[in-house]
């Protein structure tokens, strides 16, 4: 295994070695590779310490990620689903929050776990099991787990919008916008929500639904945490490039100007960009009046 400071390319190289060995093996050798190599990596990825981007846990998730990137190839989906079964679900409910964080990263990276050879009822059941697990993670008592869950849910919703049941998409968005964004115990969770919503907006299918839910978030322009306000403004800057959603429907110019009066430099830069792009006709009038 590479040491903790290994670069991404080196980890990819190890992932490729494991994958090629698995792909070409048969019989007892294949079973040994799956149970004594790949499944061991899964176990250690769940239980490794996570401190920084080069932690052993992060490296192992990246290494296993090489397999998830090969899902289009026959047999990979079934292998991942089978090998994760005795490890992942137990880890998601572990008493140790570090284990739950690691398990959350693995679930999100491997989503959706599925066995293409099973019937529709079984495939629907395993998908629902993953949706339920993500919902549980969103309510985890550990803030780090909640941040990871928010990031993961937003990725899953954006990438797999059409795969997910409509009720699951609506439920995820409702939890993000009605619950997680009001997490008073952790500004990092609130930041994760706004960054995640920005990511979800990359999928045009989300626009009709978010058009009606984003306007409830306008008060976050006055959040007590500057990093939350910055992430909120980044979301608004994303919105201004979307024709079907208006920034003015989320937060008024008056509130943006009020925040600008007391804003730090990082906030002011974003506010000015937002004002000049989203409220251009009004801004021109204000400038002409000030010059007159």
PDB file of C-alpha atoms in Angstrom:
ATOM      1  CA  UNK A   1       0.000   0.000   0.000  1.00  0.00           C
ATOM      2  CA  UNK A   2       1.172   3.588  -0.642  1.00  0.00           C
ATOM      3  CA  UNK A   3       2.117   5.710   2.364  1.00  0.00           C
ATOM      4  CA  UNK A   4      -0.105   8.502   3.675  1.00  0.00           C
ATOM      5  CA  UNK A   5       1.486  11.184   1.537  1.00  0.00           C
ATOM      6  CA  UNK A   6       0.955   9.337  -1.724  1.00  0.00           C
ATOM      7  CA  UNK A   7      -0.205  11.381  -4.670  1.00  0.00           C
ATOM      8  CA  UNK A   8      -3.476  10.716  -6.443  1.00  0.00           C
ATOM      9  CA  UNK A   9      -1.758   9.166  -9.460  1.00  0.00           C
ATOM     10  CA  UNK A  10       0.038   6.628  -7.273  1.00  0.00           C
ATOM     11  CA  UNK A  11      -3.208   5.555  -5.598  1.00  0.00           C
ATOM     12  CA  UNK A  12      -4.836   5.249  -9.030  1.00  0.00           C
ATOM     13  CA  UNK A  13      -1.966   3.013 -10.062  1.00  0.00           C
ATOM     14  CA  UNK A  14      -2.578   0.659  -7.133  1.00  0.00           C
ATOM     15  CA  UNK A  15      -6.298   0.674  -7.900  1.00  0.00           C
ATOM     16  CA  UNK A  16      -5.563  -0.330 -11.472  1.00  0.00           C
ATOM     17  CA  UNK A  17      -3.367  -3.217 -10.290  1.00  0.00           C
ATOM     18  CA  UNK A  18      -6.081  -4.569  -7.990  1.00  0.00           C
ATOM     19  CA  UNK A  19      -8.731  -4.161 -10.673  1.00  0.00           C
ATOM     20  CA  UNK A  20      -6.742  -5.886 -13.423  1.00  0.00           C
ATOM     21  CA  UNK A  21      -5.937  -8.757 -11.067  1.00  0.00           C
ATOM     22  CA  UNK A  22      -9.629  -9.162 -10.229  1.00  0.00           C
ATOM     23  CA  UNK A  23     -10.736  -8.856 -13.862  1.00  0.00           C
ATOM     24  CA  UNK A  24      -8.418 -11.583 -15.138  1.00  0.00           C
ATOM     25  CA  UNK A  25      -8.736 -14.030 -12.223  1.00  0.00           C
ATOM     26  CA  UNK A  26     -11.032 -17.059 -12.122  1.00  0.00           C
ATOM     27  CA  UNK A  27     -12.021 -19.772  -9.678  1.00  0.00           C
ATOM     28  CA  UNK A  28     -10.232 -19.943  -6.323  1.00  0.00           C
ATOM     29  CA  UNK A  29      -7.861 -17.123  -7.247  1.00  0.00           C
ATOM     30  CA  UNK A  30     -10.808 -14.814  -7.972  1.00  0.00           C
ATOM     31  CA  UNK A  31     -12.393 -15.741  -4.643  1.00  0.00           C
ATOM     32  CA  UNK A  32      -9.125 -15.041  -2.823  1.00  0.00           C
ATOM     33  CA  UNK A  33      -8.728 -11.646  -4.489  1.00  0.00           C
ATOM     34  CA  UNK A  34     -12.308 -10.684  -3.628  1.00  0.00           C
ATOM     35  CA  UNK A  35     -12.338 -11.884  -0.035  1.00  0.00           C
ATOM     36  CA  UNK A  36      -8.722 -11.421   1.052  1.00  0.00           C
ATOM     37  CA  UNK A  37      -7.820  -8.323  -0.956  1.00  0.00           C
ATOM     38  CA  UNK A  38     -10.801  -6.211  -2.040  1.00  0.00           C
ATOM     39  CA  UNK A  39     -13.016  -6.975   0.952  1.00  0.00           C
ATOM     40  CA  UNK A  40     -10.079  -6.398   3.305  1.00  0.00           C
ATOM     41  CA  UNK A  41      -9.586  -2.978   1.698  1.00  0.00           C
ATOM     42  CA  UNK A  42     -13.272  -2.243   2.320  1.00  0.00           C
ATOM     43  CA  UNK A  43     -12.951  -3.268   5.967  1.00  0.00           C
ATOM     44  CA  UNK A  44      -9.849  -1.144   6.535  1.00  0.00           C
ATOM     45  CA  UNK A  45     -11.414   1.803   4.673  1.00  0.00           C
ATOM     46  CA  UNK A  46     -14.283   1.721   7.158  1.00  0.00           C
ATOM     47  CA  UNK A  47     -12.066   1.495  10.253  1.00  0.00           C
ATOM     48  CA  UNK A  48      -9.074   3.664   9.255  1.00  0.00           C
ATOM     49  CA  UNK A  49      -8.483   7.048  10.850  1.00  0.00           C
ATOM     50  CA  UNK A  50      -9.583  10.066   8.842  1.00  0.00           C
ATOM     51  CA  UNK A  51      -7.446  13.155   9.366  1.00  0.00           C
ATOM     52  CA  UNK A  52      -6.834  15.359   6.348  1.00  0.00           C
ATOM     53  CA  UNK A  53      -7.030  14.642   2.634  1.00  0.00           C
ATOM     54  CA  UNK A  54      -4.068  12.226   2.780  1.00  0.00           C
ATOM     55  CA  UNK A  55      -5.379  10.124   5.658  1.00  0.00           C
ATOM     56  CA  UNK A  56      -5.362   6.364   5.241  1.00  0.00           C
ATOM     57  CA  UNK A  57      -9.177   6.402   5.133  1.00  0.00           C
ATOM     58  CA  UNK A  58      -9.213   8.934   2.281  1.00  0.00           C
ATOM     59  CA  UNK A  59      -6.567   6.969   0.358  1.00  0.00           C
ATOM     60  CA  UNK A  60      -8.518   3.727   0.707  1.00  0.00           C
ATOM     61  CA  UNK A  61     -11.760   5.369  -0.445  1.00  0.00           C
ATOM     62  CA  UNK A  62      -9.892   6.697  -3.470  1.00  0.00           C
ATOM     63  CA  UNK A  63      -8.375   3.278  -4.126  1.00  0.00           C
ATOM     64  CA  UNK A  64     -11.763   1.548  -3.964  1.00  0.00           C
ATOM     65  CA  UNK A  65     -13.113   4.367  -6.105  1.00  0.00           C
ATOM     66  CA  UNK A  66     -11.142   2.900  -8.993  1.00  0.00           C
ATOM     67  CA  UNK A  67     -13.547  -0.048  -8.901  1.00  0.00           C
ATOM     68  CA  UNK A  68     -16.661   2.133  -8.740  1.00  0.00           C
ATOM     69  CA  UNK A  69     -15.448   4.010 -11.820  1.00  0.00           C
ATOM     70  CA  UNK A  70     -15.494   0.695 -13.710  1.00  0.00           C
ATOM     71  CA  UNK A  71     -19.167  -0.026 -12.981  1.00  0.00           C
ATOM     72  CA  UNK A  72     -20.038   0.008 -16.664  1.00  0.00           C
ATOM     73  CA  UNK A  73     -18.043  -3.221 -17.035  1.00  0.00           C
ATOM     74  CA  UNK A  74     -19.820  -6.516 -16.500  1.00  0.00           C
ATOM     75  CA  UNK A  75     -19.562  -8.004 -13.025  1.00  0.00           C
ATOM     76  CA  UNK A  76     -18.314  -4.917 -11.174  1.00  0.00           C
ATOM     77  CA  UNK A  77     -21.710  -3.836  -9.830  1.00  0.00           C
ATOM     78  CA  UNK A  78     -22.525  -7.307  -8.505  1.00  0.00           C
ATOM     79  CA  UNK A  79     -19.068  -7.696  -6.943  1.00  0.00           C
ATOM     80  CA  UNK A  80     -19.254  -4.359  -5.104  1.00  0.00           C
ATOM     81  CA  UNK A  81     -22.791  -5.024  -3.888  1.00  0.00           C
ATOM     82  CA  UNK A  82     -21.860  -8.494  -2.620  1.00  0.00           C
ATOM     83  CA  UNK A  83     -18.570  -7.575  -0.943  1.00  0.00           C
ATOM     84  CA  UNK A  84     -19.895  -4.431   0.756  1.00  0.00           C
ATOM     85  CA  UNK A  85     -22.962  -6.243   2.149  1.00  0.00           C
ATOM     86  CA  UNK A  86     -21.409  -7.648   5.376  1.00  0.00           C
ATOM     87  CA  UNK A  87     -19.327  -4.515   6.037  1.00  0.00           C
ATOM     88  CA  UNK A  88     -21.072  -1.327   4.986  1.00  0.00           C
ATOM     89  CA  UNK A  89     -24.468  -1.589   6.642  1.00  0.00           C
ATOM     90  CA  UNK A  90     -23.026  -2.510  10.021  1.00  0.00           C
ATOM     91  CA  UNK A  91     -20.506   0.340   9.777  1.00  0.00           C
ATOM     92  CA  UNK A  92     -23.212   2.902   8.981  1.00  0.00           C
ATOM     93  CA  UNK A  93     -24.753   2.110  12.376  1.00  0.00           C
ATOM     94  CA  UNK A  94     -21.495   1.868  14.343  1.00  0.00           C
ATOM     95  CA  UNK A  95     -21.148   3.648  17.683  1.00  0.00           C
ATOM     96  CA  UNK A  96     -17.906   5.292  16.534  1.00  0.00           C
ATOM     97  CA  UNK A  97     -18.673   8.449  14.479  1.00  0.00           C
ATOM     98  CA  UNK A  98     -15.385   8.070  12.600  1.00  0.00           C
ATOM     99  CA  UNK A  99     -16.525   4.693  11.312  1.00  0.00           C
ATOM    100  CA  UNK A 100     -19.879   6.178  10.286  1.00  0.00           C
ATOM    101  CA  UNK A 101     -18.120   8.972   8.373  1.00  0.00           C
ATOM    102  CA  UNK A 102     -15.923   6.479   6.524  1.00  0.00           C
ATOM    103  CA  UNK A 103     -18.915   4.278   5.737  1.00  0.00           C
ATOM    104  CA  UNK A 104     -20.826   7.307   4.463  1.00  0.00           C
ATOM    105  CA  UNK A 105     -17.987   8.188   2.077  1.00  0.00           C
ATOM    106  CA  UNK A 106     -17.934   4.622   0.756  1.00  0.00           C
ATOM    107  CA  UNK A 107     -21.702   4.474   0.293  1.00  0.00           C
ATOM    108  CA  UNK A 108     -21.740   7.794  -1.551  1.00  0.00           C
ATOM    109  CA  UNK A 109     -18.826   6.803  -3.774  1.00  0.00           C
ATOM    110  CA  UNK A 110     -20.355   3.422  -4.647  1.00  0.00           C
ATOM    111  CA  UNK A 111     -23.945   4.670  -5.049  1.00  0.00           C
ATOM    112  CA  UNK A 112     -26.007   3.030  -6.348  1.00  0.00           C
ATOM    113  CA  UNK A 113     -25.006  -0.386  -5.089  1.00  0.00           C
ATOM    114  CA  UNK A 114     -26.944  -2.864  -7.184  1.00  0.00           C
ATOM    115  CA  UNK A 115     -26.922  -6.403  -8.472  1.00  0.00           C
ATOM    116  CA  UNK A 116     -28.001  -6.331 -12.134  1.00  0.00           C
ATOM    117  CA  UNK A 117     -28.652 -10.072 -12.000  1.00  0.00           C
ATOM    118  CA  UNK A 118     -31.342  -9.748  -9.324  1.00  0.00           C
ATOM    119  CA  UNK A 119     -35.035  -9.142 -10.033  1.00  0.00           C
ATOM    120  CA  UNK A 120     -36.687  -5.709 -10.011  1.00  0.00           C
ATOM    121  CA  UNK A 121     -38.129  -6.183  -6.536  1.00  0.00           C
ATOM    122  CA  UNK A 122     -34.696  -6.913  -5.078  1.00  0.00           C
ATOM    123  CA  UNK A 123     -33.097  -4.004  -6.954  1.00  0.00           C
ATOM    124  CA  UNK A 124     -35.782  -1.621  -5.704  1.00  0.00           C
ATOM    125  CA  UNK A 125     -35.254  -2.895  -2.155  1.00  0.00           C
ATOM    126  CA  UNK A 126     -31.474  -2.345  -2.174  1.00  0.00           C
ATOM    127  CA  UNK A 127     -31.939   1.131  -3.673  1.00  0.00           C
ATOM    128  CA  UNK A 128     -34.449   2.005  -0.955  1.00  0.00           C
ATOM    129  CA  UNK A 129     -32.050   0.661   1.679  1.00  0.00           C
ATOM    130  CA  UNK A 130     -29.414   3.127   0.458  1.00  0.00           C
ATOM    131  CA  UNK A 131     -31.915   6.003   0.391  1.00  0.00           C
ATOM    132  CA  UNK A 132     -32.958   5.187   3.962  1.00  0.00           C
ATOM    133  CA  UNK A 133     -29.302   5.063   5.043  1.00  0.00           C
ATOM    134  CA  UNK A 134     -28.639   8.522   3.575  1.00  0.00           C
ATOM    135  CA  UNK A 135     -31.716   9.911   5.331  1.00  0.00           C
ATOM    136  CA  UNK A 136     -30.467   8.490   8.629  1.00  0.00           C
ATOM    137  CA  UNK A 137     -27.005   9.984   8.082  1.00  0.00           C
ATOM    138  CA  UNK A 138     -28.550  13.431   7.548  1.00  0.00           C
ATOM    139  CA  UNK A 139     -29.867  13.258  11.117  1.00  0.00           C
ATOM    140  CA  UNK A 140     -26.682  11.840  12.672  1.00  0.00           C
ATOM    141  CA  UNK A 141     -25.691  13.368  16.051  1.00  0.00           C
ATOM    142  CA  UNK A 142     -22.124  13.965  14.777  1.00  0.00           C
ATOM    143  CA  UNK A 143     -21.733  17.196  12.712  1.00  0.00           C
ATOM    144  CA  UNK A 144     -18.975  15.679  10.554  1.00  0.00           C
ATOM    145  CA  UNK A 145     -21.279  12.825   9.589  1.00  0.00           C
ATOM    146  CA  UNK A 146     -24.065  15.304   8.779  1.00  0.00           C
ATOM    147  CA  UNK A 147     -21.735  17.373   6.586  1.00  0.00           C
ATOM    148  CA  UNK A 148     -20.644  14.230   4.731  1.00  0.00           C
ATOM    149  CA  UNK A 149     -24.272  13.155   4.353  1.00  0.00           C
ATOM    150  CA  UNK A 150     -25.344  16.538   2.962  1.00  0.00           C
ATOM    151  CA  UNK A 151     -22.503  16.475   0.437  1.00  0.00           C
ATOM    152  CA  UNK A 152     -23.389  12.920  -0.537  1.00  0.00           C
ATOM    153  CA  UNK A 153     -27.124  13.487  -0.834  1.00  0.00           C
ATOM    154  CA  UNK A 154     -26.545  16.505  -3.070  1.00  0.00           C
ATOM    155  CA  UNK A 155     -24.208  14.491  -5.293  1.00  0.00           C
ATOM    156  CA  UNK A 156     -26.675  11.603  -5.483  1.00  0.00           C
ATOM    157  CA  UNK A 157     -29.626  13.896  -6.257  1.00  0.00           C
ATOM    158  CA  UNK A 158     -27.728  15.810  -8.940  1.00  0.00           C
ATOM    159  CA  UNK A 159     -26.202  12.798 -10.685  1.00  0.00           C
ATOM    160  CA  UNK A 160     -29.003  10.256 -10.238  1.00  0.00           C
ATOM    161  CA  UNK A 161     -32.097  12.481 -10.391  1.00  0.00           C
ATOM    162  CA  UNK A 162     -33.799  10.245 -12.960  1.00  0.00           C
ATOM    163  CA  UNK A 163     -32.845   6.995 -11.232  1.00  0.00           C
ATOM    164  CA  UNK A 164     -34.240   8.005  -7.838  1.00  0.00           C
ATOM    165  CA  UNK A 165     -37.957   7.735  -7.076  1.00  0.00           C
ATOM    166  CA  UNK A 166     -39.604  11.173  -7.293  1.00  0.00           C
ATOM    167  CA  UNK A 167     -40.656  10.871  -3.647  1.00  0.00           C
ATOM    168  CA  UNK A 168     -37.026  10.335  -2.601  1.00  0.00           C
ATOM    169  CA  UNK A 169     -35.854  13.428  -4.507  1.00  0.00           C
ATOM    170  CA  UNK A 170     -38.588  15.565  -2.932  1.00  0.00           C
ATOM    171  CA  UNK A 171     -37.828  14.162   0.517  1.00  0.00           C
ATOM    172  CA  UNK A 172     -34.088  14.823   0.197  1.00  0.00           C
ATOM    173  CA  UNK A 173     -34.632  18.409  -0.974  1.00  0.00           C
ATOM    174  CA  UNK A 174     -37.167  19.033   1.792  1.00  0.00           C
ATOM    175  CA  UNK A 175     -34.721  17.809   4.433  1.00  0.00           C
ATOM    176  CA  UNK A 176     -31.928  19.964   3.031  1.00  0.00           C
ATOM    177  CA  UNK A 177     -33.996  23.142   2.725  1.00  0.00           C
ATOM    178  CA  UNK A 178     -36.275  22.753   5.742  1.00  0.00           C
ATOM    179  CA  UNK A 179     -33.985  21.017   8.246  1.00  0.00           C
ATOM    180  CA  UNK A 180     -30.249  20.806   7.529  1.00  0.00           C
ATOM    181  CA  UNK A 181     -29.907  24.417   6.400  1.00  0.00           C
ATOM    182  CA  UNK A 182     -31.170  25.487   9.842  1.00  0.00           C
ATOM    183  CA  UNK A 183     -28.559  23.423  11.708  1.00  0.00           C
ATOM    184  CA  UNK A 184     -27.678  25.981  14.397  1.00  0.00           C
ATOM    185  CA  UNK A 185     -25.082  23.725  16.030  1.00  0.00           C
ATOM    186  CA  UNK A 186     -22.833  23.550  12.962  1.00  0.00           C
ATOM    187  CA  UNK A 187     -22.149  26.312  10.405  1.00  0.00           C
ATOM    188  CA  UNK A 188     -20.299  23.676   8.369  1.00  0.00           C
ATOM    189  CA  UNK A 189     -23.571  21.818   7.811  1.00  0.00           C
ATOM    190  CA  UNK A 190     -25.235  25.020   6.584  1.00  0.00           C
ATOM    191  CA  UNK A 191     -22.282  25.687   4.279  1.00  0.00           C
ATOM    192  CA  UNK A 192     -22.531  22.133   2.936  1.00  0.00           C
ATOM    193  CA  UNK A 193     -26.214  22.661   2.109  1.00  0.00           C
ATOM    194  CA  UNK A 194     -25.572  25.785   0.033  1.00  0.00           C
ATOM    195  CA  UNK A 195     -22.583  24.237  -1.732  1.00  0.00           C
ATOM    196  CA  UNK A 196     -24.664  21.139  -2.376  1.00  0.00           C
ATOM    197  CA  UNK A 197     -27.630  23.072  -3.758  1.00  0.00           C
ATOM    198  CA  UNK A 198     -25.235  24.803  -6.125  1.00  0.00           C
ATOM    199  CA  UNK A 199     -24.121  21.368  -7.322  1.00  0.00           C
ATOM    200  CA  UNK A 200     -27.716  20.171  -7.713  1.00  0.00           C
ATOM    201  CA  UNK A 201     -28.430  23.184  -9.935  1.00  0.00           C
ATOM    202  CA  UNK A 202     -25.956  21.730 -12.440  1.00  0.00           C
ATOM    203  CA  UNK A 203     -28.788  19.349 -13.313  1.00  0.00           C
ATOM    204  CA  UNK A 204     -31.462  21.316 -15.240  1.00  0.00           C
ATOM    205  CA  UNK A 205     -34.125  18.847 -14.085  1.00  0.00           C
ATOM    206  CA  UNK A 206     -33.824  20.386 -10.608  1.00  0.00           C
ATOM    207  CA  UNK A 207     -34.699  23.926 -11.709  1.00  0.00           C
ATOM    208  CA  UNK A 208     -38.532  23.715 -11.685  1.00  0.00           C
ATOM    209  CA  UNK A 209     -38.547  22.305  -8.150  1.00  0.00           C
ATOM    210  CA  UNK A 210     -35.832  24.562  -6.724  1.00  0.00           C
ATOM    211  CA  UNK A 211     -37.476  27.610  -8.274  1.00  0.00           C
ATOM    212  CA  UNK A 212     -40.242  27.209  -5.701  1.00  0.00           C
ATOM    213  CA  UNK A 213     -38.099  26.188  -2.713  1.00  0.00           C
ATOM    214  CA  UNK A 214     -35.051  28.480  -2.875  1.00  0.00           C
ATOM    215  CA  UNK A 215     -37.068  31.657  -2.054  1.00  0.00           C
ATOM    216  CA  UNK A 216     -37.441  30.392   1.526  1.00  0.00           C
ATOM    217  CA  UNK A 217     -33.692  30.860   2.077  1.00  0.00           C
ATOM    218  CA  UNK A 218     -33.421  34.639   1.700  1.00  0.00           C
ATOM    219  CA  UNK A 219     -32.762  35.344   5.384  1.00  0.00           C
ATOM    220  CA  UNK A 220     -29.407  33.580   5.191  1.00  0.00           C
ATOM    221  CA  UNK A 221     -27.954  36.779   3.746  1.00  0.00           C
ATOM    222  CA  UNK A 222     -27.874  37.795   7.430  1.00  0.00           C
ATOM    223  CA  UNK A 223     -26.514  34.535   8.871  1.00  0.00           C
ATOM    224  CA  UNK A 224     -24.290  34.854  11.942  1.00  0.00           C
ATOM    225  CA  UNK A 225     -21.471  32.977  10.194  1.00  0.00           C
ATOM    226  CA  UNK A 226     -19.554  34.713   7.404  1.00  0.00           C
ATOM    227  CA  UNK A 227     -18.640  31.440   5.705  1.00  0.00           C
ATOM    228  CA  UNK A 228     -22.336  30.568   5.534  1.00  0.00           C
ATOM    229  CA  UNK A 229     -23.123  33.931   3.916  1.00  0.00           C
ATOM    230  CA  UNK A 230     -20.280  33.402   1.430  1.00  0.00           C
ATOM    231  CA  UNK A 231     -21.637  29.980   0.447  1.00  0.00           C
ATOM    232  CA  UNK A 232     -25.142  31.474   0.171  1.00  0.00           C
ATOM    233  CA  UNK A 233     -23.843  34.225  -2.128  1.00  0.00           C
ATOM    234  CA  UNK A 234     -22.005  31.627  -4.222  1.00  0.00           C
ATOM    235  CA  UNK A 235     -25.352  29.867  -4.630  1.00  0.00           C
ATOM    236  CA  UNK A 236     -26.992  33.140  -5.700  1.00  0.00           C
ATOM    237  CA  UNK A 237     -24.197  33.739  -8.212  1.00  0.00           C
ATOM    238  CA  UNK A 238     -24.975  30.307  -9.630  1.00  0.00           C
ATOM    239  CA  UNK A 239     -28.688  31.167  -9.775  1.00  0.00           C
ATOM    240  CA  UNK A 240     -28.051  34.379 -11.714  1.00  0.00           C
ATOM    241  CA  UNK A 241     -26.845  32.269 -14.636  1.00  0.00           C
ATOM    242  CA  UNK A 242     -30.097  30.297 -14.723  1.00  0.00           C
ATOM    243  CA  UNK A 243     -32.784  31.865 -16.871  1.00  0.00           C
ATOM    244  CA  UNK A 244     -35.762  30.290 -15.114  1.00  0.00           C
ATOM    245  CA  UNK A 245     -34.857  31.313 -11.540  1.00  0.00           C
ATOM    246  CA  UNK A 246     -34.531  34.945 -10.461  1.00  0.00           C
ATOM    247  CA  UNK A 247     -32.178  36.041  -7.688  1.00  0.00           C
ATOM    248  CA  UNK A 248     -34.732  38.696  -6.746  1.00  0.00           C
ATOM    249  CA  UNK A 249     -37.222  35.941  -5.885  1.00  0.00           C
ATOM    250  CA  UNK A 250     -34.797  34.640  -3.243  1.00  0.00           C
ATOM    251  CA  UNK A 251     -33.437  37.836  -1.688  1.00  0.00           C
ATOM    252  CA  UNK A 252     -34.319  41.477  -2.321  1.00  0.00           C
ATOM    253  CA  UNK A 253     -31.917  44.167  -3.461  1.00  0.00           C
ATOM    254  CA  UNK A 254     -32.579  46.035  -0.216  1.00  0.00           C
ATOM    255  CA  UNK A 255     -31.264  43.131   1.839  1.00  0.00           C
ATOM    256  CA  UNK A 256     -28.213  42.752  -0.397  1.00  0.00           C
ATOM    257  CA  UNK A 257     -27.434  46.465  -0.070  1.00  0.00           C
ATOM    258  CA  UNK A 258     -27.927  46.307   3.696  1.00  0.00           C
ATOM    259  CA  UNK A 259     -25.422  43.474   3.898  1.00  0.00           C
ATOM    260  CA  UNK A 260     -23.027  45.326   1.572  1.00  0.00           C
ATOM    261  CA  UNK A 261     -22.883  48.268   3.989  1.00  0.00           C
ATOM    262  CA  UNK A 262     -21.278  46.109   6.680  1.00  0.00           C
ATOM    263  CA  UNK A 263     -19.596  43.481   4.494  1.00  0.00           C
ATOM    264  CA  UNK A 264     -15.996  42.319   4.719  1.00  0.00           C
ATOM    265  CA  UNK A 265     -13.909  42.268   1.534  1.00  0.00           C
ATOM    266  CA  UNK A 266     -14.737  38.622   0.612  1.00  0.00           C
ATOM    267  CA  UNK A 267     -18.457  39.301   1.027  1.00  0.00           C
ATOM    268  CA  UNK A 268     -18.321  42.664  -0.735  1.00  0.00           C
ATOM    269  CA  UNK A 269     -16.699  41.189  -3.859  1.00  0.00           C
ATOM    270  CA  UNK A 270     -19.476  38.653  -4.245  1.00  0.00           C
ATOM    271  CA  UNK A 271     -22.212  41.139  -3.420  1.00  0.00           C
ATOM    272  CA  UNK A 272     -20.986  43.636  -6.007  1.00  0.00           C
ATOM    273  CA  UNK A 273     -20.823  40.901  -8.641  1.00  0.00           C
ATOM    274  CA  UNK A 274     -24.332  39.812  -7.738  1.00  0.00           C
ATOM    275  CA  UNK A 275     -25.775  43.336  -7.765  1.00  0.00           C
ATOM    276  CA  UNK A 276     -24.248  44.274 -11.100  1.00  0.00           C
ATOM    277  CA  UNK A 277     -25.355  41.066 -12.776  1.00  0.00           C
ATOM    278  CA  UNK A 278     -28.718  40.314 -11.246  1.00  0.00           C
ATOM    279  CA  UNK A 279     -30.164  43.785 -10.769  1.00  0.00           C
ATOM    280  CA  UNK A 280     -28.501  45.514 -13.695  1.00  0.00           C
ATOM    281  CA  UNK A 281     -31.307  47.957 -14.646  1.00  0.00           C
ATOM    282  CA  UNK A 282     -31.822  49.009 -11.028  1.00  0.00           C
ATOM    283  CA  UNK A 283     -28.096  49.285 -10.457  1.00  0.00           C
ATOM    284  CA  UNK A 284     -27.708  51.555 -13.495  1.00  0.00           C
ATOM    285  CA  UNK A 285     -30.429  53.817 -12.129  1.00  0.00           C
ATOM    286  CA  UNK A 286     -28.725  53.982  -8.732  1.00  0.00           C
ATOM    287  CA  UNK A 287     -25.367  54.806 -10.332  1.00  0.00           C
ATOM    288  CA  UNK A 288     -26.868  57.508 -12.573  1.00  0.00           C
ATOM    289  CA  UNK A 289     -28.643  59.057  -9.591  1.00  0.00           C
ATOM    290  CA  UNK A 290     -25.449  59.108  -7.541  1.00  0.00           C
ATOM    291  CA  UNK A 291     -23.625  60.816 -10.407  1.00  0.00           C
ATOM    292  CA  UNK A 292     -26.413  63.311 -10.873  1.00  0.00           C
TER     293      UNK A 292
END
